[in-house]
PDB file of C-alpha atoms and ligand atoms in Angstrom:
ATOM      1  CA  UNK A 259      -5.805 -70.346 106.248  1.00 89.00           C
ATOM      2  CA  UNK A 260      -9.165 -69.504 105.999  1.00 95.00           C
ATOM      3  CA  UNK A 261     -12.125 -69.511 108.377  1.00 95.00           C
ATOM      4  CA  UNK A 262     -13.675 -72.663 107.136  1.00 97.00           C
ATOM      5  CA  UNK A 263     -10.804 -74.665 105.512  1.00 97.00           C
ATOM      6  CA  UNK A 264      -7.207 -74.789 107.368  1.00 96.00           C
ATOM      7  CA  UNK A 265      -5.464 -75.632 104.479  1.00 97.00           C
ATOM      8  CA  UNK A 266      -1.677 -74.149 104.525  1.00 94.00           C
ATOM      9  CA  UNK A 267      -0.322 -71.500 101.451  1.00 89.00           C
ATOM     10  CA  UNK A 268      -0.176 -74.028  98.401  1.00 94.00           C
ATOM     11  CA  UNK A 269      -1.509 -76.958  99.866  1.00 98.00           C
ATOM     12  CA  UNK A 270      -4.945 -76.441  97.421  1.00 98.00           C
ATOM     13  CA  UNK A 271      -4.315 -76.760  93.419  1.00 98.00           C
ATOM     14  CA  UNK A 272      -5.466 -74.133  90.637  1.00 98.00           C
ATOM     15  CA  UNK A 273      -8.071 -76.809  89.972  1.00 98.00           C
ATOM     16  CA  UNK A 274     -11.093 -78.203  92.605  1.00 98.00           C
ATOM     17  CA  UNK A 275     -13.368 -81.114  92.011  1.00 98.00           C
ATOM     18  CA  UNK A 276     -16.151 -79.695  94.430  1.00 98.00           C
ATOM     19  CA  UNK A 277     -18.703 -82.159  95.538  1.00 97.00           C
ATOM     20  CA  UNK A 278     -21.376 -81.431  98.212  1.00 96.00           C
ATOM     21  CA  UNK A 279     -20.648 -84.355  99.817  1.00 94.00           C
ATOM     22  CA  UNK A 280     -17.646 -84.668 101.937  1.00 96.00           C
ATOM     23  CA  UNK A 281     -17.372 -88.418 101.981  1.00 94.00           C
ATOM     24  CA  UNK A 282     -17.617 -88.155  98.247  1.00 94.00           C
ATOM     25  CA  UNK A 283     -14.676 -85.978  98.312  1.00 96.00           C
ATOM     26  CA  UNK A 284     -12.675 -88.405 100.215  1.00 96.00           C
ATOM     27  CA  UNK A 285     -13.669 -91.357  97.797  1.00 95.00           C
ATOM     28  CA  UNK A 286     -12.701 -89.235  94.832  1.00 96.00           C
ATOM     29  CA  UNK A 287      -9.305 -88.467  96.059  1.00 97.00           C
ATOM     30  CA  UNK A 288      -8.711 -92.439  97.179  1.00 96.00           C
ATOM     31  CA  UNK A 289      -9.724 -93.547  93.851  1.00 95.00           C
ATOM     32  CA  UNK A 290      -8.514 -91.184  91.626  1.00 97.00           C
ATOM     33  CA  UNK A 291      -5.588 -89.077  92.993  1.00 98.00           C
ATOM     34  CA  UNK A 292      -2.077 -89.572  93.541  1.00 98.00           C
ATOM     35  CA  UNK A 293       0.231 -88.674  97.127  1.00 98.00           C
ATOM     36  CA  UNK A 294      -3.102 -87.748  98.095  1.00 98.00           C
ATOM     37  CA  UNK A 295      -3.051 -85.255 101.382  1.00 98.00           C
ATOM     38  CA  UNK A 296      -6.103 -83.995 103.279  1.00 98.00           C
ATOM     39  CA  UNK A 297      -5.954 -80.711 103.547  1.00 98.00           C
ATOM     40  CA  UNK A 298      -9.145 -79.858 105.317  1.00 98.00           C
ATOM     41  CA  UNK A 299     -11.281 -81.313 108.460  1.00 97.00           C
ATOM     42  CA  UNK A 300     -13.064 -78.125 109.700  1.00 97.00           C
ATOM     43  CA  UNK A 301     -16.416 -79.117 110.386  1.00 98.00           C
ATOM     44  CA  UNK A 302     -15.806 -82.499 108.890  1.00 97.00           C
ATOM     45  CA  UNK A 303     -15.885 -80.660 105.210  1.00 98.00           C
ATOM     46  CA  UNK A 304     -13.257 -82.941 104.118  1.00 98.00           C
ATOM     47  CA  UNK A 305     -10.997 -81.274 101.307  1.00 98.00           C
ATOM     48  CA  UNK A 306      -7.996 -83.569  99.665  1.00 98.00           C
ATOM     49  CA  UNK A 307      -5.493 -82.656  97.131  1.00 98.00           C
ATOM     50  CA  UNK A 308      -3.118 -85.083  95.119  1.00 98.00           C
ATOM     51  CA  UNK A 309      -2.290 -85.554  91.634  1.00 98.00           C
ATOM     52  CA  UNK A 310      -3.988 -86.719  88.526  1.00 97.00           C
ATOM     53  CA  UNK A 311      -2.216 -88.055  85.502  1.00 97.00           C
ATOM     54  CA  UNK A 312       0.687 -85.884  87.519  1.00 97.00           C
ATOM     55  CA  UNK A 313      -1.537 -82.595  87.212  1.00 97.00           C
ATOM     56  CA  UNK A 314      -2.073 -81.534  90.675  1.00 98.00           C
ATOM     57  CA  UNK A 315      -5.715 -81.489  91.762  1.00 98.00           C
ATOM     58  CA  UNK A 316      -7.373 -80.853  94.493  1.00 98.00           C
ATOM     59  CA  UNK A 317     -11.251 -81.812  95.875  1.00 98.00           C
ATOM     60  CA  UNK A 318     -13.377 -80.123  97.793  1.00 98.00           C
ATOM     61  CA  UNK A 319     -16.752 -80.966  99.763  1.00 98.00           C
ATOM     62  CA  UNK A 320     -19.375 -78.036  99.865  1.00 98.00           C
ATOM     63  CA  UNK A 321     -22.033 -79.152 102.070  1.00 97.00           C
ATOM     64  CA  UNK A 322     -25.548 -78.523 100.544  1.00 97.00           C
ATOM     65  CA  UNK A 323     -27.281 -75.668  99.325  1.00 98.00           C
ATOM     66  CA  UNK A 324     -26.433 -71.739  98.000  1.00 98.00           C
ATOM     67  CA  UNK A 325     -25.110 -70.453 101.434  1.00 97.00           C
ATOM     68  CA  UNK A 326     -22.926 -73.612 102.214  1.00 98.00           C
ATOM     69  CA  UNK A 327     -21.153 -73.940  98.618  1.00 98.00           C
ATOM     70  CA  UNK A 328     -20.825 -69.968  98.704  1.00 98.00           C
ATOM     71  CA  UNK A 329     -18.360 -70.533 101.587  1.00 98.00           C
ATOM     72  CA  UNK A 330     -16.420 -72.974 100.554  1.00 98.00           C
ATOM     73  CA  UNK A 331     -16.212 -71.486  96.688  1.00 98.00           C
ATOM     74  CA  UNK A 332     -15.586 -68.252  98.089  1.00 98.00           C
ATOM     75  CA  UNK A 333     -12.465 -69.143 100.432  1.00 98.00           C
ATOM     76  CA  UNK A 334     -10.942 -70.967  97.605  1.00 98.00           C
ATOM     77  CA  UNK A 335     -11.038 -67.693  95.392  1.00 98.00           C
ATOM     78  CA  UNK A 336     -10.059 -65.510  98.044  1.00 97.00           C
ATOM     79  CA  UNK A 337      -7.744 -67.046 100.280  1.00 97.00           C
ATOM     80  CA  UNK A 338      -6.058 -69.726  97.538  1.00 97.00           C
ATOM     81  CA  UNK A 339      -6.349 -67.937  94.908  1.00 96.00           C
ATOM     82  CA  UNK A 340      -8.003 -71.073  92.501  1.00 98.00           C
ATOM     83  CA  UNK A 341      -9.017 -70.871  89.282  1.00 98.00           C
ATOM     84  CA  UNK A 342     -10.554 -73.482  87.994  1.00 98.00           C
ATOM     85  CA  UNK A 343     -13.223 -74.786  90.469  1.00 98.00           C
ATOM     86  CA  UNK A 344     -15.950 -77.655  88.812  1.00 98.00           C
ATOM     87  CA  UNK A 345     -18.884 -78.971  90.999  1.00 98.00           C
ATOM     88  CA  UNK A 346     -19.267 -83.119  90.655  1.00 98.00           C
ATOM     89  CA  UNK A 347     -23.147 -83.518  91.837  1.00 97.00           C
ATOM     90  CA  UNK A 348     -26.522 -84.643  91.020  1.00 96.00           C
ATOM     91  CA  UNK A 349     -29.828 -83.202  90.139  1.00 97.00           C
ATOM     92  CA  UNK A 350     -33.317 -83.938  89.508  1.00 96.00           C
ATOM     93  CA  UNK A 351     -34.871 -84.253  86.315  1.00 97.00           C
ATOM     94  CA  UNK A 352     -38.121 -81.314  85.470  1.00 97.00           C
ATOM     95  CA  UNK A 353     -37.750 -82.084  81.555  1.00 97.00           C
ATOM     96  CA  UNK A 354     -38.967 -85.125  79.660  1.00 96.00           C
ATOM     97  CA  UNK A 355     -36.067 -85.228  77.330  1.00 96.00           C
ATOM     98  CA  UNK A 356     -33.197 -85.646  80.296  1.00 97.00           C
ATOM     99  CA  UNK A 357     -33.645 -89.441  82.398  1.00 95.00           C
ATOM    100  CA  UNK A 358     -32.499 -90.607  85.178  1.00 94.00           C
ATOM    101  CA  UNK A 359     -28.453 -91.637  84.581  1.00 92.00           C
ATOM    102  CA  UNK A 360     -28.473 -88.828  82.275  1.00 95.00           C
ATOM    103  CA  UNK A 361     -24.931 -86.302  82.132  1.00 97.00           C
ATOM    104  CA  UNK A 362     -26.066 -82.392  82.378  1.00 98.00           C
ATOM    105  CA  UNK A 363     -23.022 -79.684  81.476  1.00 98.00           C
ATOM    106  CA  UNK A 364     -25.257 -76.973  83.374  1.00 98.00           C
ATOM    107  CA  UNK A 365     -24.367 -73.409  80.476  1.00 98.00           C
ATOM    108  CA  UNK A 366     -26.294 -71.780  82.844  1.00 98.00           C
ATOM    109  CA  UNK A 367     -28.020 -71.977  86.633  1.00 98.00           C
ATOM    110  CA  UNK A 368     -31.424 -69.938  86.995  1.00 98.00           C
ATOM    111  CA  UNK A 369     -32.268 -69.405  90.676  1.00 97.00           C
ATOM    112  CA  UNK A 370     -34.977 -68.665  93.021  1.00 95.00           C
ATOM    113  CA  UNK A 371     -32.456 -67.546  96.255  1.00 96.00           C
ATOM    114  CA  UNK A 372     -32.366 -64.051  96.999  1.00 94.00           C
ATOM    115  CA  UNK A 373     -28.377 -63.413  97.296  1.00 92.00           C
ATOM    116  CA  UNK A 374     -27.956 -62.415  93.908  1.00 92.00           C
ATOM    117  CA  UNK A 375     -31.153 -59.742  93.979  1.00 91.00           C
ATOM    118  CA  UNK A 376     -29.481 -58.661  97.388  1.00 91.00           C
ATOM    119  CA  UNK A 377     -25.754 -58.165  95.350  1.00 93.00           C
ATOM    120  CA  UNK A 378     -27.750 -56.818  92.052  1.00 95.00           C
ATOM    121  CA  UNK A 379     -30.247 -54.692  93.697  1.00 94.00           C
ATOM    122  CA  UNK A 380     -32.886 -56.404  92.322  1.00 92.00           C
ATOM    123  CA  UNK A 381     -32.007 -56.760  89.318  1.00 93.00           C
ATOM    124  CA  UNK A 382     -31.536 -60.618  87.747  1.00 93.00           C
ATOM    125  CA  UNK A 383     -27.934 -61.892  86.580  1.00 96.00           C
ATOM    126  CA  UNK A 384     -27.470 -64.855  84.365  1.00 97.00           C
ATOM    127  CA  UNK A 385     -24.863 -66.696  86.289  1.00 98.00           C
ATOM    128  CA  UNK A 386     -23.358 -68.759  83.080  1.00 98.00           C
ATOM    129  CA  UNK A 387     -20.521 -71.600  82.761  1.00 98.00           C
ATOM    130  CA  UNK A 388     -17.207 -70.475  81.431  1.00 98.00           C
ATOM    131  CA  UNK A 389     -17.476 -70.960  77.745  1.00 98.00           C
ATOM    132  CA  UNK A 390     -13.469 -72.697  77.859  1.00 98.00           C
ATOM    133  CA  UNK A 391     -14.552 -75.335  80.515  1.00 98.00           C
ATOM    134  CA  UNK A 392     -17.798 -76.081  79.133  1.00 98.00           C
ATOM    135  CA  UNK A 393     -16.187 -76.259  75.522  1.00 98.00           C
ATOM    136  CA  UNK A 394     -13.851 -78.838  76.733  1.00 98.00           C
ATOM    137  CA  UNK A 395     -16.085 -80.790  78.704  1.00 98.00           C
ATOM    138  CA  UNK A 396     -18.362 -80.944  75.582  1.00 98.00           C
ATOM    139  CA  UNK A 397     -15.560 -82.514  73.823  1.00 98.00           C
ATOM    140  CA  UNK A 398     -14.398 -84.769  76.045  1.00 97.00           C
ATOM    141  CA  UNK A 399     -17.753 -86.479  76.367  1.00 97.00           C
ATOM    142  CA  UNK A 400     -17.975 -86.785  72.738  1.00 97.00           C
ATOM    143  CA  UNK A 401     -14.206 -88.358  72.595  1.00 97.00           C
ATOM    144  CA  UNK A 402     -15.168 -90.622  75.297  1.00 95.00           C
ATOM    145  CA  UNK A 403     -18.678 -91.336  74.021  1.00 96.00           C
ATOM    146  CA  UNK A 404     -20.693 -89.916  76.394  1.00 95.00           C
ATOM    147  CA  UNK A 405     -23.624 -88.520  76.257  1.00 94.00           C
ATOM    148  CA  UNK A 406     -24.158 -85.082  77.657  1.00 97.00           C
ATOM    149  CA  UNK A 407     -27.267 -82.921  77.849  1.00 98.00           C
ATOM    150  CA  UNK A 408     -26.387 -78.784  77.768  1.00 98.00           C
ATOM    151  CA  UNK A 409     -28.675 -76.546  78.972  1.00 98.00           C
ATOM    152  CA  UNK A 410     -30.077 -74.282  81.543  1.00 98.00           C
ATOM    153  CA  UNK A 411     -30.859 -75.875  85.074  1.00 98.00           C
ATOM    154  CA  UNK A 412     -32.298 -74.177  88.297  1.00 98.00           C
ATOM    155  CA  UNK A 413     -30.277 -73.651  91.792  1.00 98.00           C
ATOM    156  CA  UNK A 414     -33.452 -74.209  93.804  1.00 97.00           C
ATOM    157  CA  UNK A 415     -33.043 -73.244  97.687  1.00 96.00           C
ATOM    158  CA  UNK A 416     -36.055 -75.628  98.874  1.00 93.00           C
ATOM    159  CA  UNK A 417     -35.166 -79.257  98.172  1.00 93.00           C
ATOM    160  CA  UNK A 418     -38.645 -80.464  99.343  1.00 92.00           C
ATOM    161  CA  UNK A 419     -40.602 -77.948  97.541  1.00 77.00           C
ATOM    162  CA  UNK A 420     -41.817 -80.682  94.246  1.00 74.00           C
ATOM    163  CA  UNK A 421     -45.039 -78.828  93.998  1.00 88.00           C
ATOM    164  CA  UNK A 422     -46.134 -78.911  90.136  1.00 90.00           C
ATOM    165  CA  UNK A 423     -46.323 -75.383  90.028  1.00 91.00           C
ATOM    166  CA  UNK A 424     -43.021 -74.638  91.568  1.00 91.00           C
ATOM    167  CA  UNK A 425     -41.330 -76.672  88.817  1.00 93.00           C
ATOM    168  CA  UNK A 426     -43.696 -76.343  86.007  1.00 95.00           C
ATOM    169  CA  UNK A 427     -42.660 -72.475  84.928  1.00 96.00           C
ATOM    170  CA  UNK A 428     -38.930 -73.500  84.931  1.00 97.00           C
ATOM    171  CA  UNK A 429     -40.095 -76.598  82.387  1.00 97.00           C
ATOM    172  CA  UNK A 430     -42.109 -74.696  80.119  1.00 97.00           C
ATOM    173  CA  UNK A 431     -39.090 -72.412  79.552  1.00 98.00           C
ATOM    174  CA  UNK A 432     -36.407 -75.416  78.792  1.00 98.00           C
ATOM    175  CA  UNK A 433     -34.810 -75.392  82.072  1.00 98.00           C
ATOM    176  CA  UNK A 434     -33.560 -79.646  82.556  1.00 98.00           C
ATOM    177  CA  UNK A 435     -32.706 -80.082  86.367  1.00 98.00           C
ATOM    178  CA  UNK A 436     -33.038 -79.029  89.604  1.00 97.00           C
ATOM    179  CA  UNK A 437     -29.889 -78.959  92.160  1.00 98.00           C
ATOM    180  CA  UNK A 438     -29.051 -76.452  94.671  1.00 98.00           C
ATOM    181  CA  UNK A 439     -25.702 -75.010  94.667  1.00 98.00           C
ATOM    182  CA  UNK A 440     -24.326 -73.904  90.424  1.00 98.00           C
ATOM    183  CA  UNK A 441     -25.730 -70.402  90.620  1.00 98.00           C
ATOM    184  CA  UNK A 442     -23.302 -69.148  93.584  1.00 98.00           C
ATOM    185  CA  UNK A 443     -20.222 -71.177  92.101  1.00 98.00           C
ATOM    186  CA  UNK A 444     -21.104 -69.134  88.522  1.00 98.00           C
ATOM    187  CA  UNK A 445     -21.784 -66.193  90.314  1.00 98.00           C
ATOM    188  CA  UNK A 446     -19.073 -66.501  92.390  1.00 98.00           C
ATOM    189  CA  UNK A 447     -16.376 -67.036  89.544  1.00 98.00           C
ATOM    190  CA  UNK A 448     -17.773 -64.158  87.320  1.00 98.00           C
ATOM    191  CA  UNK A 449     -16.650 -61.937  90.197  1.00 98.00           C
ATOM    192  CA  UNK A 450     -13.080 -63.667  90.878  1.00 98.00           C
ATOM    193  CA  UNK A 451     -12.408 -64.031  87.113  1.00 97.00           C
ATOM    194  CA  UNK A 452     -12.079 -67.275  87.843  1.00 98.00           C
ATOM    195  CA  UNK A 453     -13.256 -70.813  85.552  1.00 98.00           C
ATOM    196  CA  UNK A 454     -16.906 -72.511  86.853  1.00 98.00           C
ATOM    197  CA  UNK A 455     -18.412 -75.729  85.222  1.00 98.00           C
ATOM    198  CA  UNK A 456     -21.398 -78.118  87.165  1.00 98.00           C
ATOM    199  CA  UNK A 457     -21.616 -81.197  85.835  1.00 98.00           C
ATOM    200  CA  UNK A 458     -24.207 -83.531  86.976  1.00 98.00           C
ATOM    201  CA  UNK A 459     -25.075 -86.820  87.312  1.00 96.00           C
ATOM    202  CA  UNK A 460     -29.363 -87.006  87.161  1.00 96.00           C
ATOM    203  CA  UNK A 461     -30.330 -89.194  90.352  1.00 94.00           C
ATOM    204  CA  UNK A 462     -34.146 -88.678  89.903  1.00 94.00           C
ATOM    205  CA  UNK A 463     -36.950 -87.276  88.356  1.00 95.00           C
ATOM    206  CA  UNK A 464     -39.280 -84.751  89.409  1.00 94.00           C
ATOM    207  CA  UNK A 465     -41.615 -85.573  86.468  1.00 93.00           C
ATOM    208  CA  UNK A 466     -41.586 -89.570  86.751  1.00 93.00           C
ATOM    209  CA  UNK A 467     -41.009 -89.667  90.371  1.00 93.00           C
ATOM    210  CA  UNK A 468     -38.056 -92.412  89.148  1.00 93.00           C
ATOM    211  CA  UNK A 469     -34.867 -92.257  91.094  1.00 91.00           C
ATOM    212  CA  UNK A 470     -31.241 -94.362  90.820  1.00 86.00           C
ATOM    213  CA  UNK A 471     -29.842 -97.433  92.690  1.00 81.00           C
ATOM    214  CA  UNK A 472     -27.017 -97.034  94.347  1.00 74.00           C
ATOM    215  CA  UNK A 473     -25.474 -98.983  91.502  1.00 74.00           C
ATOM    216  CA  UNK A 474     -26.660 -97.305  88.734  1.00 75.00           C
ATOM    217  CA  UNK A 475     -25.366 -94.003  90.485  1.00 76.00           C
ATOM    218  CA  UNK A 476     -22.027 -95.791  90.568  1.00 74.00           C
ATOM    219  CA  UNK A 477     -21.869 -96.010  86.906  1.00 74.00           C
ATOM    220  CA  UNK A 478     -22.862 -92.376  86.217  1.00 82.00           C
ATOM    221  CA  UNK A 479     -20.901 -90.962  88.462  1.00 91.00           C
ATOM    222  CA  UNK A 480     -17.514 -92.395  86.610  1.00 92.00           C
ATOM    223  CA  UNK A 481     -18.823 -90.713  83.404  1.00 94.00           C
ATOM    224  CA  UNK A 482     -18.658 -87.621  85.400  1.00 96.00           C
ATOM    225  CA  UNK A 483     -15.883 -88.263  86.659  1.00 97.00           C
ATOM    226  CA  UNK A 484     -13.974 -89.428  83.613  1.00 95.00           C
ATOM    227  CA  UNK A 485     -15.198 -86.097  81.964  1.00 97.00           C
ATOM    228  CA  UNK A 486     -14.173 -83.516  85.311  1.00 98.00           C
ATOM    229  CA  UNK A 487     -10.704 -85.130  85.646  1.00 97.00           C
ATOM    230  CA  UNK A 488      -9.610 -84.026  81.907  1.00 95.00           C
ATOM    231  CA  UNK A 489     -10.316 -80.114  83.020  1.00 95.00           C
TER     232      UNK A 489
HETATM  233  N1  ADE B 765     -30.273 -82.935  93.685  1.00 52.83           N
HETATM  234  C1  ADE B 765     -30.582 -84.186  93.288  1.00 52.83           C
HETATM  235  N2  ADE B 765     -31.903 -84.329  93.162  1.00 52.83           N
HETATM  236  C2  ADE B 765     -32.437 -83.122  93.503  1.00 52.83           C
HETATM  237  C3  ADE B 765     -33.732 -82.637  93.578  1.00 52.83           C
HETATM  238  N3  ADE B 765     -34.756 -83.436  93.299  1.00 52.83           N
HETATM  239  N4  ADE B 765     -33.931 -81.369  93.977  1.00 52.83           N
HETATM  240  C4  ADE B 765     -32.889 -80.580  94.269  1.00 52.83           C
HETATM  241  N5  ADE B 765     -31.633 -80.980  94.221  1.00 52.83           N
HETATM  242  C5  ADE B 765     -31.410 -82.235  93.833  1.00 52.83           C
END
């Protein structure tokens, strides 16, 4: 057990889907898992594990935002010792090439939160995806068909903050998305020597001002899925 998830020893699998979302963690494991088992209700962060294809598998919420994720990421490499942990969100488009519906494989997650300045004493670290997971997510999209964008995105702390030039630096050096939680899980899994892949579904654009239906959402979010279940 851990403070924030009261799973037992061996109740969470090697491998974690980890949306923010709880709920979405709950409708992953009902729709895709086997002899599903909820291993986790501590402040309603709902966390499920059950097999896939008979690979066990387990699924995580994260709540929203650097500090939350960092909790939840961090128990599972302390106190459960997994090693392959891959975040299932969304993100906003800042780049004219990625629309809405789009597929990012995030190689790396720029940031503007302090934590890593506080562990690197000012200094900046390039939290990156692990080359093996973001390899075979690559190919998996091709095999299946689906198309992937792979690049840079940002882990922005302020979800409200859409101000031109807030964004417009982060565009004019490639950067496709904004979301708010990839630079702690890299960071996080550089210093357990553990795996760390965000993929993400676009739900909106910063540029265009466009965002998803619910439906459309739907749609994306199975490529995703599809793609993060063959980790
Ligand atoms: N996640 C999805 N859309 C986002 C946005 N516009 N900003 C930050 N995180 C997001």
């Amino acid at each position: 057990m851990s403070i924030h998830i009261n799973a037992k020893e061996n109740q969470i699998a090697e491998t974690v889907l980890l949306p923010g979302d709880p709920l979405r963690a709950k409708y992953i494991a009902e729709t895709y898992l086997e002899d599903v088992i909820c291993y986790n209700t501590v402040r309603g962060m709902l966390g499920y594990t059950g097999t896939y294809k008979g690979k066990k598998i387990s699924v995580q919420g994260t709540g929203m935002g650097i500090p939350s994720i960092s909790i939840y990421v961090f128990e599972l490499l302390n106190s459960y010792n997994c090693k392959k942990l891959i975040r299932v969100g969304s993100c906003g488009s800042i780049n004219k090439k990625v629309k809405v519906r789009d597929i990012i494989l995030a190689s790396g997650a720029s940031t503007n939160s302090s934590i890593n300045n506080l562990i690197f004493n000012n200094c900046n670290f390039a939290p990156i995806a692990d080359f093996e997971l973001l390899s075979s997510a690559y190919s998996t999209a091709k095999e299946l068909g689906i198309n992937v964008h792979v690049g840079n995105i940002l882990s922005t702390d302020a979800f409200y903050n859409t101000r031109e030039e807030f964004w417009k630096p982060w565009t004019d050096y490639g950067v496709l998305a904004l979301e708010m939680e990839a630079s702690a899980l890299y960071t996080l899994c550089a210093r357990h020597n553990a795996k760390g892949l965000a993929i993400l579904t676009v739900s909106d654009s910063i540029l265009t001002g466009e965002s998803t239906s619910s439906e459309e959402r739907e749609k994306t979010f199975t490529d995703m899925m599809e793609i993060a279940l063959q980790l």
